[in-house]
CSV table of C-alpha atoms in Angstrom, one decimal:
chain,number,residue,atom,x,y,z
A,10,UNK,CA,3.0,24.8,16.1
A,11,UNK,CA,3.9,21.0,15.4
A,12,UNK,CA,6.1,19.7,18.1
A,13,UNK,CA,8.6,17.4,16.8
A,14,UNK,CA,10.0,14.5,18.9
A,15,UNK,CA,13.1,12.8,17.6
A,16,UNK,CA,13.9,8.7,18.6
A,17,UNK,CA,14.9,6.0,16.7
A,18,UNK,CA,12.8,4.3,13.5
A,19,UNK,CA,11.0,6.7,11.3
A,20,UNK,CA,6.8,7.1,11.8
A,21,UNK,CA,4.8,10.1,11.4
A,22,UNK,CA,1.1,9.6,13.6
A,23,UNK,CA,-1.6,12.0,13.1
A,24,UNK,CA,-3.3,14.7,15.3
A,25,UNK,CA,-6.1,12.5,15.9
A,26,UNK,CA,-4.1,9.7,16.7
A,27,UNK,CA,-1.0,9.4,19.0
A,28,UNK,CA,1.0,6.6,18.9
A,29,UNK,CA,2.5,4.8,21.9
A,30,UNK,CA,3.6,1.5,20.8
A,31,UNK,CA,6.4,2.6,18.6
A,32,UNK,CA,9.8,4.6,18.9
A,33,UNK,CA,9.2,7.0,15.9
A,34,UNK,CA,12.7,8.7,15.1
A,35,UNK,CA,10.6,12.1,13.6
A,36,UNK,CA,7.2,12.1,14.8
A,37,UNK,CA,4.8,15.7,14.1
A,38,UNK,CA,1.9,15.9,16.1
A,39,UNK,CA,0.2,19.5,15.0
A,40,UNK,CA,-1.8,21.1,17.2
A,41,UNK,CA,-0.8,19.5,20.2
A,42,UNK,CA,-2.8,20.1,23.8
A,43,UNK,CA,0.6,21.3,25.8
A,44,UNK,CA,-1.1,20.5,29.1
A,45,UNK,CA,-1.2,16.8,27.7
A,46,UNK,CA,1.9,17.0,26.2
A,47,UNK,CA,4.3,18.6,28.3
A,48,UNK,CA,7.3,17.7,27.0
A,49,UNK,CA,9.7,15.6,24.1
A,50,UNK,CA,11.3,14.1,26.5
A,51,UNK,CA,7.8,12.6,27.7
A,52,UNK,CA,6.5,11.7,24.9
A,53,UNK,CA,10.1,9.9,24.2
A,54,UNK,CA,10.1,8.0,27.7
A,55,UNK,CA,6.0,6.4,26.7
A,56,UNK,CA,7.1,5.5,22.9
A,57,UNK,CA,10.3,4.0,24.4
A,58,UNK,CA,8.7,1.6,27.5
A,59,UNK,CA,5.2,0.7,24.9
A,60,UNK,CA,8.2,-0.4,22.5
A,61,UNK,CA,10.2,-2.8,24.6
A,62,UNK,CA,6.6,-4.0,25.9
A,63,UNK,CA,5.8,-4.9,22.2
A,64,UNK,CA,8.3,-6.7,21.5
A,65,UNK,CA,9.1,-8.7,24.6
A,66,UNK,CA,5.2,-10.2,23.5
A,67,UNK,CA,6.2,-11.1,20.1
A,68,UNK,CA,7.6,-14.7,20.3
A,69,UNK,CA,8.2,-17.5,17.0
A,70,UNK,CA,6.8,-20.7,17.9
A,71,UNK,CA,7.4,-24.0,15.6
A,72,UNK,CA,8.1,-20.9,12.5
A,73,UNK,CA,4.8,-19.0,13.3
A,74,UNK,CA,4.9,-15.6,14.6
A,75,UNK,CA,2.5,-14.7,17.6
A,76,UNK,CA,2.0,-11.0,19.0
A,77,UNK,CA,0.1,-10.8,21.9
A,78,UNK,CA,0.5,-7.1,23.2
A,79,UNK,CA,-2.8,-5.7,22.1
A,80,UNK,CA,-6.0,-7.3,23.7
A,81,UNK,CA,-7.7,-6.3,20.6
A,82,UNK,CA,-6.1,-7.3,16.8
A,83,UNK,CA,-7.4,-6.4,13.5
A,84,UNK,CA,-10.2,-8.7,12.1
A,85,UNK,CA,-8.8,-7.8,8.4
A,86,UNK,CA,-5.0,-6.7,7.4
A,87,UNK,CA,-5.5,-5.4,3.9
A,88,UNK,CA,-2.9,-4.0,1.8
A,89,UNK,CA,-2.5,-2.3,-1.3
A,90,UNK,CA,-0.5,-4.0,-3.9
A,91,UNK,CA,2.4,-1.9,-5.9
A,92,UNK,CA,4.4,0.4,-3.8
A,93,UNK,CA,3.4,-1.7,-1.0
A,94,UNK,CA,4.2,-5.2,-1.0
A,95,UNK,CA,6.7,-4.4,-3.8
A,96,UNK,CA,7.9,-1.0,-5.2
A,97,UNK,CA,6.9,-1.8,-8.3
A,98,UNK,CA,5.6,1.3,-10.5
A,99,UNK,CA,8.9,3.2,-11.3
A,100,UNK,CA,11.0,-0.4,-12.8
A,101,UNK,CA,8.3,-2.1,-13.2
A,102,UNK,CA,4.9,-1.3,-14.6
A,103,UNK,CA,6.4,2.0,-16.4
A,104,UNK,CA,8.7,-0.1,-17.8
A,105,UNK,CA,6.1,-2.5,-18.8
A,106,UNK,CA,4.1,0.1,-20.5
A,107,UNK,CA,7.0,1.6,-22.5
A,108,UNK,CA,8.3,-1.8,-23.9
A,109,UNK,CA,4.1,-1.8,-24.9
A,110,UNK,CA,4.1,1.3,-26.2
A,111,UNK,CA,7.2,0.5,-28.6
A,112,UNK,CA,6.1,-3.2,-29.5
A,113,UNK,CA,3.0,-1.3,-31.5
A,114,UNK,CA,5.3,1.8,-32.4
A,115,UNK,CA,3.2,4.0,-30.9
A,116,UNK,CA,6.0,6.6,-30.3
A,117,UNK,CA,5.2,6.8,-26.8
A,118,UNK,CA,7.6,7.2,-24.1
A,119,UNK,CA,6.6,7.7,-20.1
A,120,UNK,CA,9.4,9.2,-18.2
A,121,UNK,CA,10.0,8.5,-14.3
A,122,UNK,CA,8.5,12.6,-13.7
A,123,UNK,CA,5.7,11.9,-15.8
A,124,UNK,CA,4.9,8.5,-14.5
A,125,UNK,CA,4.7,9.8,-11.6
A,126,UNK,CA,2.1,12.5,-12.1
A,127,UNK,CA,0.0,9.6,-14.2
A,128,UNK,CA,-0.4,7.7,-10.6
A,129,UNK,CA,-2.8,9.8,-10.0
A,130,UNK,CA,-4.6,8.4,-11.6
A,131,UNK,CA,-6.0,5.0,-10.4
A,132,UNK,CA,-6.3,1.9,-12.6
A,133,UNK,CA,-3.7,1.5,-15.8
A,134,UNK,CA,-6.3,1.4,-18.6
A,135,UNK,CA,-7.7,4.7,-17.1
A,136,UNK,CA,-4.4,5.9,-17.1
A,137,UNK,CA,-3.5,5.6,-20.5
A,138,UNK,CA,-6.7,6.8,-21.8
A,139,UNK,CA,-6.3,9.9,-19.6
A,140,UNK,CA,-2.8,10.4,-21.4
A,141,UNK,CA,-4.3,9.8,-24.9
A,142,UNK,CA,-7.2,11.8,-24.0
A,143,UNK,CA,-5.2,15.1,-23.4
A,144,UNK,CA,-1.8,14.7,-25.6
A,145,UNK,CA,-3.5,13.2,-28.1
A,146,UNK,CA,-4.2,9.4,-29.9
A,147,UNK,CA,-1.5,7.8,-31.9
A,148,UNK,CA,-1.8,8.0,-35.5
A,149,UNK,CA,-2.2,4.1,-35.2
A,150,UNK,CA,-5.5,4.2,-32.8
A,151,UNK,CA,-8.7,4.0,-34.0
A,152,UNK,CA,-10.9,6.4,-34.0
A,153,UNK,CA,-14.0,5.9,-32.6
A,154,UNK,CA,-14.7,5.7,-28.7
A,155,UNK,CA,-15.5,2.0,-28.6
A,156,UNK,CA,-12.6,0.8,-30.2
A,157,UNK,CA,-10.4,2.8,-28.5
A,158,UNK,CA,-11.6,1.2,-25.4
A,159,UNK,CA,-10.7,-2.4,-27.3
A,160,UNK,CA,-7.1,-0.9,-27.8
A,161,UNK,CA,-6.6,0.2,-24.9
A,162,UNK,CA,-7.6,-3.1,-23.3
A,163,UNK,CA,-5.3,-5.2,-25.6
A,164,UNK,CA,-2.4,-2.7,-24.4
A,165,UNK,CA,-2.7,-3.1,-21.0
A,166,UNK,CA,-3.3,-6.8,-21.4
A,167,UNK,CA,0.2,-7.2,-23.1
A,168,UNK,CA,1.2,-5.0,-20.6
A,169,UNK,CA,0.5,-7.1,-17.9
A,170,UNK,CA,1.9,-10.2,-19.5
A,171,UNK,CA,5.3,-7.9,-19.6
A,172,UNK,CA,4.8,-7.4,-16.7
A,173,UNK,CA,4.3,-10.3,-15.4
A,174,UNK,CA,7.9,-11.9,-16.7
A,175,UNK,CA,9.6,-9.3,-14.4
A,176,UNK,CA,7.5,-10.9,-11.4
A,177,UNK,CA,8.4,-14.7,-12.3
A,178,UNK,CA,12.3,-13.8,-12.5
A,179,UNK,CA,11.6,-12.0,-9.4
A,180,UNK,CA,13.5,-8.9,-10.5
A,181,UNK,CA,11.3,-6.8,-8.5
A,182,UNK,CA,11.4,-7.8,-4.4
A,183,UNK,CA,9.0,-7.6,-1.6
A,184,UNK,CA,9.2,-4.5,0.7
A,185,UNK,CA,11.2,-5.1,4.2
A,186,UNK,CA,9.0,-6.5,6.8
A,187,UNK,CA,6.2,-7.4,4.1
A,188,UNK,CA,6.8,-11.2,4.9
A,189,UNK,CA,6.9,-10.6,8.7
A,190,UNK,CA,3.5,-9.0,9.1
A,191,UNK,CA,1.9,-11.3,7.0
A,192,UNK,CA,3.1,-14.3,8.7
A,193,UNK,CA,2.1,-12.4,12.0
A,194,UNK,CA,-1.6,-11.9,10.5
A,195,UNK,CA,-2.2,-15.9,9.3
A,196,UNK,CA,-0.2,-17.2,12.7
A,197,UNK,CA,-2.7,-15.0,14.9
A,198,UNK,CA,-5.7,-15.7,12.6
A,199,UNK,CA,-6.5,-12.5,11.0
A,200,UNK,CA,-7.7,-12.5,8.0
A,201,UNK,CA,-6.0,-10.7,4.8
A,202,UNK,CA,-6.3,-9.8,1.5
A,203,UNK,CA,-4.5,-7.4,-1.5
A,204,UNK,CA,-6.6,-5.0,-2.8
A,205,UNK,CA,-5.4,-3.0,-5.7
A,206,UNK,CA,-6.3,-1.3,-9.1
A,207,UNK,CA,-3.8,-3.3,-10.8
A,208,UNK,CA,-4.8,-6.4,-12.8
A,209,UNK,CA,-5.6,-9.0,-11.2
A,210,UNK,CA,-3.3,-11.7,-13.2
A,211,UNK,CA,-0.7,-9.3,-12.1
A,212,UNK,CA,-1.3,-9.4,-8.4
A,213,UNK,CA,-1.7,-12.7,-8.3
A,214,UNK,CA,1.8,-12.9,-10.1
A,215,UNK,CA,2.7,-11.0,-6.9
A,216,UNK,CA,1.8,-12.1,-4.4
A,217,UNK,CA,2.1,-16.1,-5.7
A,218,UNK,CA,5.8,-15.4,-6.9
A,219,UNK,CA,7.3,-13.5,-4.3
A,220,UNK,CA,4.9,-14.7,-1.0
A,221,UNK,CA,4.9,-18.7,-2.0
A,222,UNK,CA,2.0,-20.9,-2.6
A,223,UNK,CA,1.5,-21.7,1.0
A,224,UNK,CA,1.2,-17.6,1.7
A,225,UNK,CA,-0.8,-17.2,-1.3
A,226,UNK,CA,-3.5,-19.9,-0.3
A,227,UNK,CA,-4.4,-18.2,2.6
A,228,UNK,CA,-4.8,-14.7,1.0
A,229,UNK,CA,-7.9,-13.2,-1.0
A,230,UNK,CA,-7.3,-11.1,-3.4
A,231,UNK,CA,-10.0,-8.1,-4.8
A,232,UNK,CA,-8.1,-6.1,-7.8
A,233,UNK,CA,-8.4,-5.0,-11.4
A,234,UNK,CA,-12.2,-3.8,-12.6
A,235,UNK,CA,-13.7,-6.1,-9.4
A,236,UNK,CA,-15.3,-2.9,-8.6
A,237,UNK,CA,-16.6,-0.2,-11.3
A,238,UNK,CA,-15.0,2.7,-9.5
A,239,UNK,CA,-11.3,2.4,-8.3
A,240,UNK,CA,-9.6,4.1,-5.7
A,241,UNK,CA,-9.9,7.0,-4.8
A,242,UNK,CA,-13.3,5.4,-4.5
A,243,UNK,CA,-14.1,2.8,-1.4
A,244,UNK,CA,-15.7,0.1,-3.2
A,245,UNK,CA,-12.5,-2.4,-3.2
A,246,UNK,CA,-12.4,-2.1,0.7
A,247,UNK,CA,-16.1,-1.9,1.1
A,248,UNK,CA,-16.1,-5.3,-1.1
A,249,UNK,CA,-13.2,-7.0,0.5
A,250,UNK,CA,-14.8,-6.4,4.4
A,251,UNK,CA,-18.4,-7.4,2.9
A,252,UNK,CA,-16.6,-10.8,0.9
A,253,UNK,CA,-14.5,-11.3,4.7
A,254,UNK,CA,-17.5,-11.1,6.6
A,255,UNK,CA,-15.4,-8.4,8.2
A,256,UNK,CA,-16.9,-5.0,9.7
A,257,UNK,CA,-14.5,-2.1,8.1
A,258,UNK,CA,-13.8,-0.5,11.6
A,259,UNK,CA,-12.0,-4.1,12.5
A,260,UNK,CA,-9.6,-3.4,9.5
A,261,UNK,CA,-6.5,-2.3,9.2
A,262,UNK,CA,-5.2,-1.3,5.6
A,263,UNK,CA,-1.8,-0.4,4.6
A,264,UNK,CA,-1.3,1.9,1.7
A,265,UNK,CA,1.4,4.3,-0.1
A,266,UNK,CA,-0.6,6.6,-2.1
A,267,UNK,CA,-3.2,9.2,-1.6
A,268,UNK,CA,-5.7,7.7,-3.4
A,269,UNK,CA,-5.4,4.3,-1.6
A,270,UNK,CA,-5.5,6.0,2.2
A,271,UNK,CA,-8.6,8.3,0.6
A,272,UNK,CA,-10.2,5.4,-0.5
A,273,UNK,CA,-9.6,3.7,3.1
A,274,UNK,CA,-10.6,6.0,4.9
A,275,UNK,CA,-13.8,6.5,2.9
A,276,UNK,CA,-14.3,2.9,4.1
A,277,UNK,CA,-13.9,3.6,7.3
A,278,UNK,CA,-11.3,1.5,8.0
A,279,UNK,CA,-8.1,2.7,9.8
A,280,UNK,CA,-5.1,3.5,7.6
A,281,UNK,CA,-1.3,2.7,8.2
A,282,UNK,CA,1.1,4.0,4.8
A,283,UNK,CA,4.0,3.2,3.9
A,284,UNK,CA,5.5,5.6,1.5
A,285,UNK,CA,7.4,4.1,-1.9
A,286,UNK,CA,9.1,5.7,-4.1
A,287,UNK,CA,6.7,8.3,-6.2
A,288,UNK,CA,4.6,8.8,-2.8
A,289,UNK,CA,7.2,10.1,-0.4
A,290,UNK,CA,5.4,14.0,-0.7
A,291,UNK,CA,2.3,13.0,-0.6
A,292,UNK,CA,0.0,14.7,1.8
A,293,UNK,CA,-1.2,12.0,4.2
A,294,UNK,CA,-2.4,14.0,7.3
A,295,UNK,CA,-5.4,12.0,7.5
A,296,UNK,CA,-3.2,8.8,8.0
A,297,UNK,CA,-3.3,7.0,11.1
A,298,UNK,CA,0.2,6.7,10.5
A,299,UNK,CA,3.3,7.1,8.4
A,300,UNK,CA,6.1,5.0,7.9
A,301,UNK,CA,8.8,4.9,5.5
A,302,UNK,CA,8.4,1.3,5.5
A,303,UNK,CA,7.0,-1.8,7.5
A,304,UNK,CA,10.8,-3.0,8.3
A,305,UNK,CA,12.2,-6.5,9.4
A,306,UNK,CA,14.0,-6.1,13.3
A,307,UNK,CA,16.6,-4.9,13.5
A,308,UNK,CA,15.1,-2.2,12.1
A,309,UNK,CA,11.4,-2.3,12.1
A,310,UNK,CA,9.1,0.4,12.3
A,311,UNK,CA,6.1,-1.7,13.4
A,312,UNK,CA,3.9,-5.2,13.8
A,313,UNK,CA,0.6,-6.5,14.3
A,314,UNK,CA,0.5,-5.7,18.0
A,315,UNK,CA,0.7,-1.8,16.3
A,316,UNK,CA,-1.9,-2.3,14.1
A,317,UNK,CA,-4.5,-3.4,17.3
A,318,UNK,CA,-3.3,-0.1,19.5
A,319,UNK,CA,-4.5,1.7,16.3
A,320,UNK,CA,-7.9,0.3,17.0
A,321,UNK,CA,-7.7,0.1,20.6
A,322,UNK,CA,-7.1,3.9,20.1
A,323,UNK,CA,-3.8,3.8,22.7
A,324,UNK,CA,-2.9,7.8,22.1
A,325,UNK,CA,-2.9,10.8,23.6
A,326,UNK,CA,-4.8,13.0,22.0
């Protein structure tokens, strides 16, 4: 039986992995080892004295933010792009594709349900052809296989520059505590990058746009068809460790889908997610751990000094 510990800010930590560095309002630790864990009121009083710790060793210097709790940081922060540093996919890319779809009156309309159940599938040129491949093509598509991978490349391109508009207004905004973790990464020199299935021109919009050239500068970024197999597959991770000069047990990725922690893990690289909007009932059991968000104090759920006690492995287990 899961034994359930209630606190303060929302996390949910795996069986493998116990957290003591945050003060998780819900946390679920199936099959727990009751001669470890004696009690809620236990586990409460370590989450509670790791978390004043924490944040007593986070200090803002001249604008940068330094975290030195953890002996040991990530060498690589990576996140995921949409749903992550942006909820982007239910009013933004679905809306992108729509106005698409009715620009070349293609009769085609994705609805929030049924956008949802299309982010399963990874990559948005995948995704339409997956669509078109079991409803059927519009009367207006060609016909033969290689043109129909033209078509669907010139729809996702004026996708993207749709898209893109929405990013430049900055109608869509970054994710609480996006900014804060980044700016604790580049102050404490760890490396980080995006790494996402979108196109690239897109997260580059992103992260630009809403993060600010100085930001931007200091951030790789590994998306689109980089890779011939997107996530669920590990090549973007694998690529963005190998490009880092990083080893993928130093890294620490944040994600809000399935497919993105499948494809971390597969990495080997250890996985914080951070659910959006179409993920929230996703299964991610094999996370290291769950959050509803990456929050800005007074609310936040957790930092960099987190993300090393994930690798220094600071659980009870």
């Amino acid at each position: 039986m899961a034994l359930r510990v209630v606190s303060s800010s929302p996390a949910i930590f795996s069986s493998q992995r116990r957290a003591a560095s945050v003060l998780p309002s819900t946390v679920t630790l199936p099959n727990t080892n009751s001669s470890l864990l004696s009690s809620s009121s236990a586990i409460s009083s370590i989450d509670r004295t790791k978390s004043v710790t924490l944040r007593r060793k986070t200090s803002r210097r001249n604008g940068v933010v330094t975290c030195s709790a953890s002996s040991v940081l990530p060498k690589a922060l990576l996140f995921d792009c949409d749903g992550v540093l942006v909820d982007t996919e239910k009013d933004g890319h679905r809306i992108s594709f729509n106005d698409t779809f009715a620009e070349k009156e293609l009769g085609v309309t994705w609805d929030v349900d049924l956008y949802g159940e299309l982010l399963k599938i990874g990559g948005g040129k995948e995704r339409m052809t997956a669509y078109f491949n079991k409803v059927g093509w519009p009367e207006n598509a060609p016909k033969t296989e290689e043109e129909r991978k033209e078509f669907i490349a010139g729809l996702h391109k004026r996708k993207t520059e749709l898209f893109m508009v929405l990013i430049e207004k900055k109608l869509l905004p970054l994710r609480p505590g996006v900014e804060k973790l980044i700016d604790q990464a580049l102050g404490n020199g760890v490396k980080v990058a995006v790494c996402s299935t979108s196109n690239e021109k897109a997260v580059s919009a992103i992260v630009s746009c809403l993060l600010g050239p100085e930001r931007a500068e200091q951030i790789q970024i590994f998306a689109g068809d980089v890779v011939p197999r997107k996530k669920p597959d590990p090549a973007i991770y694998l690529l963005a460790a190998d490009t880092l000069g990083v080893d993928p047990s130093s890294c620490v990725v944040v994600e809000d889908s399935g497919i993105g922690l499948a494809a971390a893990k597969a990495a080997g690289m250890t996985c914080i997610v951070t659910k959006s909007g179409y993920t929230a009932d996703e299964n991610f059991s094999n996370a290291d751990a769950v959050f509803d968000c990456i929050g800005d104090p007074p609310e936040e759920r957790f930092d960099l000094a987190f993300c090393g006690n994930l690798l220094e492995k600071q659980y009870v287990s």
